Amino acid sequence: MNIIIKNILLACTLLSIIVPCFGQTTSDKIIFLTDYYETFVDEVNANDKKTESIYLEMVHNPIYNKYFQKSEYASIVKEILASPMNNIFELKQSIDRIALNKATIENKIIDALNKSQQYIDNDSLTIYVIPANPNLRQVIEGMNGIMGLTAGSKQIILTIEPNISGWENMLQYAVAHEFNHAYWTNLNFGKSTKWTLLDYLVFEGRGDYFAHLIYPNVIAPWTRALTENQISDLWNKIKPNLQSEDLGYQMKIMFGSSNDPLWGGYSLGYDIVRTALAKNKNLKVDNWTNLEAVNILEQSKYK
């Protein structure tokens, strides 16, 4: 997998004073893990050591071991957290910006959880907030300042960069998107040992459709990355490989590569779900979220 794919994968796909914040249920909470990163910055500034070893010791290992090693998607979280951070100055600025906007972040997350709970029920969620990795600045700018990752059925990780325009609205959209993933995971994780390209396309398409349902005025760039002709070209290209379980191939289609359009799989996946549900407007959210990917495809315009 080339470095472009790896970097974009790290975006997805993505804290420590514990601050309980209550959504619709008193068991929902928000945990800011920024203290781990701030301690890391202080240690690097105070000692002439390699940032990578200090980062593993003070950020990656303690966060992963304490919060995520038993999560359904633990291996993905571990890889994403492993991305090195060597621009200490910019990292500190990101940490400080999160602190300055802490109340806004909490309120936006709570509001998004409340709205999501009105459609599907998955309470007792924990939202983890981490600062943006300066190495991925270009990626997070393309995502309007927010990167989300579902760590498991009850855990969502949000990377936030408050100095990028539009981050507040995208924060709520991202919470809704990941909420749908967490709900699906809670009910469906482990039912099948297979994870195909079609599964991936529909999984992300459902998340974006759900988020657009709640926040119709928020523009998610990855759902509009392709023209209709480009979507058609991508569909014709990958149609013979929908059952591929090759993760490297899946990532290239979803995120882009030198031979594949940026965010192509996300745009296609969203259109598959959108066109399927346009024919089933009375279908409840919990029903279509739990439909198998092949059933969604059968009801879409893609044949």
PDB file of C-alpha atoms in Angstrom, residues 110-265:
ATOM      1  CA  ILE A 110     -24.037  16.199  22.769  1.00  0.00           C
ATOM      2  CA  ASP A 111     -26.451  17.726  20.265  1.00  0.00           C
ATOM      3  CA  ALA A 112     -25.392  15.270  17.558  1.00  0.00           C
ATOM      4  CA  LEU A 113     -25.769  12.301  19.920  1.00  0.00           C
ATOM      5  CA  ASN A 114     -29.247  13.452  20.912  1.00  0.00           C
ATOM      6  CA  LYS A 115     -30.341  13.845  17.294  1.00  0.00           C
ATOM      7  CA  SER A 116     -28.862  10.478  16.320  1.00  0.00           C
ATOM      8  CA  GLN A 117     -30.614   8.729  19.198  1.00  0.00           C
ATOM      9  CA  GLN A 118     -33.941   9.912  17.841  1.00  0.00           C
ATOM     10  CA  TYR A 119     -33.482   7.592  14.851  1.00  0.00           C
ATOM     11  CA  ILE A 120     -31.616   4.575  16.226  1.00  0.00           C
ATOM     12  CA  ASP A 121     -30.829   3.473  19.758  1.00  0.00           C
ATOM     13  CA  ASN A 122     -27.234   2.996  20.843  1.00  0.00           C
ATOM     14  CA  ASP A 123     -26.641   4.592  24.205  1.00  0.00           C
ATOM     15  CA  SER A 124     -23.668   4.404  26.595  1.00  0.00           C
ATOM     16  CA  LEU A 125     -21.317   5.719  23.914  1.00  0.00           C
ATOM     17  CA  THR A 126     -17.928   7.190  24.744  1.00  0.00           C
ATOM     18  CA  ILE A 127     -16.495   9.879  22.477  1.00  0.00           C
ATOM     19  CA  TYR A 128     -12.720  10.390  22.583  1.00  0.00           C
ATOM     20  CA  VAL A 129     -11.222  13.686  21.398  1.00  0.00           C
ATOM     21  CA  ILE A 130      -7.630  13.882  20.127  1.00  0.00           C
ATOM     22  CA  PRO A 131      -5.644  16.688  18.457  1.00  0.00           C
ATOM     23  CA  ALA A 132      -4.828  16.722  14.758  1.00  0.00           C
ATOM     24  CA  ASN A 133      -1.584  15.194  13.587  1.00  0.00           C
ATOM     25  CA  PRO A 134       0.368  18.006  11.850  1.00  0.00           C
ATOM     26  CA  ASN A 135       1.697  15.411   9.393  1.00  0.00           C
ATOM     27  CA  LEU A 136      -1.856  14.937   8.118  1.00  0.00           C
ATOM     28  CA  ARG A 137      -2.712  18.627   7.819  1.00  0.00           C
ATOM     29  CA  GLN A 138      -3.630  18.385   4.148  1.00  0.00           C
ATOM     30  CA  VAL A 139      -5.929  15.430   4.774  1.00  0.00           C
ATOM     31  CA  ILE A 140      -7.802  17.048   7.644  1.00  0.00           C
ATOM     32  CA  GLU A 141      -8.177  20.288   5.686  1.00  0.00           C
ATOM     33  CA  GLY A 142      -9.891  18.255   2.979  1.00  0.00           C
ATOM     34  CA  MET A 143     -12.259  16.909   5.626  1.00  0.00           C
ATOM     35  CA  ASN A 144     -13.170  20.351   7.010  1.00  0.00           C
ATOM     36  CA  GLY A 145     -11.199  19.958  10.220  1.00  0.00           C
ATOM     37  CA  ILE A 146     -12.664  16.690  11.490  1.00  0.00           C
ATOM     38  CA  MET A 147     -11.672  13.052  11.173  1.00  0.00           C
ATOM     39  CA  GLY A 148     -13.785  10.323  12.731  1.00  0.00           C
ATOM     40  CA  LEU A 149     -13.141   6.697  13.545  1.00  0.00           C
ATOM     41  CA  THR A 150     -15.469   4.114  15.048  1.00  0.00           C
ATOM     42  CA  ALA A 151     -13.319   2.123  17.455  1.00  0.00           C
ATOM     43  CA  GLY A 152     -16.149  -0.204  18.384  1.00  0.00           C
ATOM     44  CA  SER A 153     -19.826  -0.530  19.170  1.00  0.00           C
ATOM     45  CA  LYS A 154     -19.554   1.922  22.062  1.00  0.00           C
ATOM     46  CA  GLN A 155     -16.506   4.032  21.135  1.00  0.00           C
ATOM     47  CA  ILE A 156     -15.908   6.845  18.665  1.00  0.00           C
ATOM     48  CA  ILE A 157     -12.626   8.730  18.184  1.00  0.00           C
ATOM     49  CA  LEU A 158     -12.717  12.288  16.849  1.00  0.00           C
ATOM     50  CA  THR A 159      -9.686  14.206  15.625  1.00  0.00           C
ATOM     51  CA  ILE A 160     -10.460  17.924  15.738  1.00  0.00           C
ATOM     52  CA  GLU A 161      -8.666  20.944  14.290  1.00  0.00           C
ATOM     53  CA  PRO A 162     -10.615  24.076  15.257  1.00  0.00           C
ATOM     54  CA  ASN A 163      -8.704  26.510  13.050  1.00  0.00           C
ATOM     55  CA  ILE A 164     -10.136  25.013   9.849  1.00  0.00           C
ATOM     56  CA  SER A 165     -13.289  26.688   8.582  1.00  0.00           C
ATOM     57  CA  GLY A 166     -16.473  24.669   8.946  1.00  0.00           C
ATOM     58  CA  TRP A 167     -15.219  22.363  11.684  1.00  0.00           C
ATOM     59  CA  GLU A 168     -18.235  22.925  13.954  1.00  0.00           C
ATOM     60  CA  ASN A 169     -20.779  21.668  11.430  1.00  0.00           C
ATOM     61  CA  MET A 170     -18.535  18.867  10.264  1.00  0.00           C
ATOM     62  CA  LEU A 171     -18.054  17.782  13.882  1.00  0.00           C
ATOM     63  CA  GLN A 172     -21.765  17.097  14.267  1.00  0.00           C
ATOM     64  CA  TYR A 173     -21.922  15.384  10.872  1.00  0.00           C
ATOM     65  CA  ALA A 174     -18.974  13.171  11.826  1.00  0.00           C
ATOM     66  CA  VAL A 175     -20.595  12.184  15.131  1.00  0.00           C
ATOM     67  CA  ALA A 176     -23.757  11.135  13.285  1.00  0.00           C
ATOM     68  CA  HIS A 177     -21.757   9.234  10.648  1.00  0.00           C
ATOM     69  CA  GLU A 178     -19.768   7.322  13.265  1.00  0.00           C
ATOM     70  CA  PHE A 179     -22.882   6.814  15.395  1.00  0.00           C
ATOM     71  CA  ASN A 180     -24.399   4.833  12.538  1.00  0.00           C
ATOM     72  CA  HIS A 181     -21.242   2.727  12.282  1.00  0.00           C
ATOM     73  CA  ALA A 182     -21.254   2.077  16.038  1.00  0.00           C
ATOM     74  CA  TYR A 183     -24.923   1.064  15.938  1.00  0.00           C
ATOM     75  CA  TRP A 184     -24.278  -1.355  13.070  1.00  0.00           C
ATOM     76  CA  THR A 185     -21.245  -2.759  14.867  1.00  0.00           C
ATOM     77  CA  ASN A 186     -23.235  -3.313  18.050  1.00  0.00           C
ATOM     78  CA  LEU A 187     -25.719  -5.520  16.211  1.00  0.00           C
ATOM     79  CA  ASN A 188     -23.713  -7.071  13.390  1.00  0.00           C
ATOM     80  CA  PHE A 189     -20.034  -7.335  14.263  1.00  0.00           C
ATOM     81  CA  GLY A 190     -18.803 -10.915  14.084  1.00  0.00           C
ATOM     82  CA  LYS A 191     -21.795 -12.303  12.193  1.00  0.00           C
ATOM     83  CA  SER A 192     -19.601 -12.928   9.160  1.00  0.00           C
ATOM     84  CA  THR A 193     -15.914 -13.653   8.748  1.00  0.00           C
ATOM     85  CA  LYS A 194     -15.919 -11.966   5.337  1.00  0.00           C
ATOM     86  CA  TRP A 195     -15.432  -8.239   4.675  1.00  0.00           C
ATOM     87  CA  THR A 196     -15.782  -7.492   0.988  1.00  0.00           C
ATOM     88  CA  LEU A 197     -15.398  -4.370  -1.095  1.00  0.00           C
ATOM     89  CA  LEU A 198     -19.195  -4.252  -1.395  1.00  0.00           C
ATOM     90  CA  ASP A 199     -19.518  -4.425   2.404  1.00  0.00           C
ATOM     91  CA  TYR A 200     -17.095  -1.506   2.705  1.00  0.00           C
ATOM     92  CA  LEU A 201     -18.881   0.610   0.075  1.00  0.00           C
ATOM     93  CA  VAL A 202     -22.279   0.157   1.691  1.00  0.00           C
ATOM     94  CA  PHE A 203     -20.925   0.527   5.236  1.00  0.00           C
ATOM     95  CA  GLU A 204     -19.598   4.005   4.467  1.00  0.00           C
ATOM     96  CA  GLY A 205     -22.571   4.859   2.284  1.00  0.00           C
ATOM     97  CA  ARG A 206     -24.950   4.119   5.150  1.00  0.00           C
ATOM     98  CA  GLY A 207     -22.921   6.280   7.514  1.00  0.00           C
ATOM     99  CA  ASP A 208     -23.015   9.235   5.139  1.00  0.00           C
ATOM    100  CA  TYR A 209     -26.687   8.762   4.302  1.00  0.00           C
ATOM    101  CA  PHE A 210     -27.551   8.765   8.003  1.00  0.00           C
ATOM    102  CA  ALA A 211     -25.461  11.873   8.661  1.00  0.00           C
ATOM    103  CA  HIS A 212     -27.047  13.679   5.698  1.00  0.00           C
ATOM    104  CA  LEU A 213     -30.471  12.690   6.990  1.00  0.00           C
ATOM    105  CA  ILE A 214     -29.778  14.589  10.209  1.00  0.00           C
ATOM    106  CA  TYR A 215     -27.611  17.372   8.746  1.00  0.00           C
ATOM    107  CA  PRO A 216     -28.812  17.842   5.145  1.00  0.00           C
ATOM    108  CA  ASN A 217     -27.067  21.201   4.730  1.00  0.00           C
ATOM    109  CA  VAL A 218     -23.593  19.942   5.625  1.00  0.00           C
ATOM    110  CA  ILE A 219     -21.523  19.186   2.543  1.00  0.00           C
ATOM    111  CA  ALA A 220     -19.245  16.190   2.973  1.00  0.00           C
ATOM    112  CA  PRO A 221     -16.602  16.516   0.218  1.00  0.00           C
ATOM    113  CA  TRP A 222     -15.996  12.777  -0.039  1.00  0.00           C
ATOM    114  CA  THR A 223     -19.640  12.119  -1.014  1.00  0.00           C
ATOM    115  CA  ARG A 224     -19.300  14.553  -3.949  1.00  0.00           C
ATOM    116  CA  ALA A 225     -15.789  13.751  -5.061  1.00  0.00           C
ATOM    117  CA  LEU A 226     -16.861  12.335  -8.426  1.00  0.00           C
ATOM    118  CA  THR A 227     -19.069  13.418 -11.310  1.00  0.00           C
ATOM    119  CA  GLU A 228     -21.823  11.088 -12.493  1.00  0.00           C
ATOM    120  CA  ASN A 229     -19.623   9.926 -15.358  1.00  0.00           C
ATOM    121  CA  GLN A 230     -16.711   9.286 -12.996  1.00  0.00           C
ATOM    122  CA  ILE A 231     -18.947   7.286 -10.657  1.00  0.00           C
ATOM    123  CA  SER A 232     -20.153   5.242 -13.623  1.00  0.00           C
ATOM    124  CA  ASP A 233     -16.586   4.616 -14.746  1.00  0.00           C
ATOM    125  CA  LEU A 234     -15.548   3.523 -11.257  1.00  0.00           C
ATOM    126  CA  TRP A 235     -18.557   1.217 -10.957  1.00  0.00           C
ATOM    127  CA  ASN A 236     -17.798  -0.490 -14.248  1.00  0.00           C
ATOM    128  CA  LYS A 237     -14.186  -0.894 -13.180  1.00  0.00           C
ATOM    129  CA  ILE A 238     -14.855  -2.502  -9.803  1.00  0.00           C
ATOM    130  CA  LYS A 239     -18.075  -4.417 -10.526  1.00  0.00           C
ATOM    131  CA  PRO A 240     -16.230  -7.698 -11.195  1.00  0.00           C
ATOM    132  CA  ASN A 241     -14.376  -7.324  -7.881  1.00  0.00           C
ATOM    133  CA  LEU A 242     -17.189  -6.518  -5.447  1.00  0.00           C
ATOM    134  CA  GLN A 243     -16.539  -9.703  -3.473  1.00  0.00           C
ATOM    135  CA  SER A 244     -12.824  -9.006  -3.110  1.00  0.00           C
ATOM    136  CA  GLU A 245     -11.570  -9.361   0.468  1.00  0.00           C
ATOM    137  CA  ASP A 246      -8.189  -7.820  -0.373  1.00  0.00           C
ATOM    138  CA  LEU A 247      -7.927  -4.949   2.124  1.00  0.00           C
ATOM    139  CA  GLY A 248      -5.195  -3.201   0.150  1.00  0.00           C
ATOM    140  CA  TYR A 249      -7.389  -3.171  -2.938  1.00  0.00           C
ATOM    141  CA  GLN A 250     -10.380  -1.982  -0.910  1.00  0.00           C
ATOM    142  CA  MET A 251      -8.390   0.940   0.490  1.00  0.00           C
ATOM    143  CA  LYS A 252      -7.303   2.047  -2.962  1.00  0.00           C
ATOM    144  CA  ILE A 253     -10.886   2.094  -4.166  1.00  0.00           C
ATOM    145  CA  MET A 254     -12.259   3.813  -1.066  1.00  0.00           C
ATOM    146  CA  PHE A 255      -9.582   6.440  -0.540  1.00  0.00           C
ATOM    147  CA  GLY A 256      -7.849   6.735  -3.898  1.00  0.00           C
ATOM    148  CA  SER A 257      -4.444   5.970  -5.361  1.00  0.00           C
ATOM    149  CA  SER A 258      -2.343   6.855  -8.372  1.00  0.00           C
ATOM    150  CA  ASN A 259      -4.782   4.806 -10.467  1.00  0.00           C
ATOM    151  CA  ASP A 260      -7.996   5.458  -8.547  1.00  0.00           C
ATOM    152  CA  PRO A 261      -9.867   8.723  -7.844  1.00  0.00           C
ATOM    153  CA  LEU A 262      -9.614  10.364  -4.426  1.00  0.00           C
ATOM    154  CA  TRP A 263     -12.561   9.350  -2.194  1.00  0.00           C
ATOM    155  CA  GLY A 264     -14.008   7.395  -5.122  1.00  0.00           C
ATOM    156  CA  GLY A 265     -15.374   4.545  -3.031  1.00  0.00           C
TER     157      GLY A 265
END
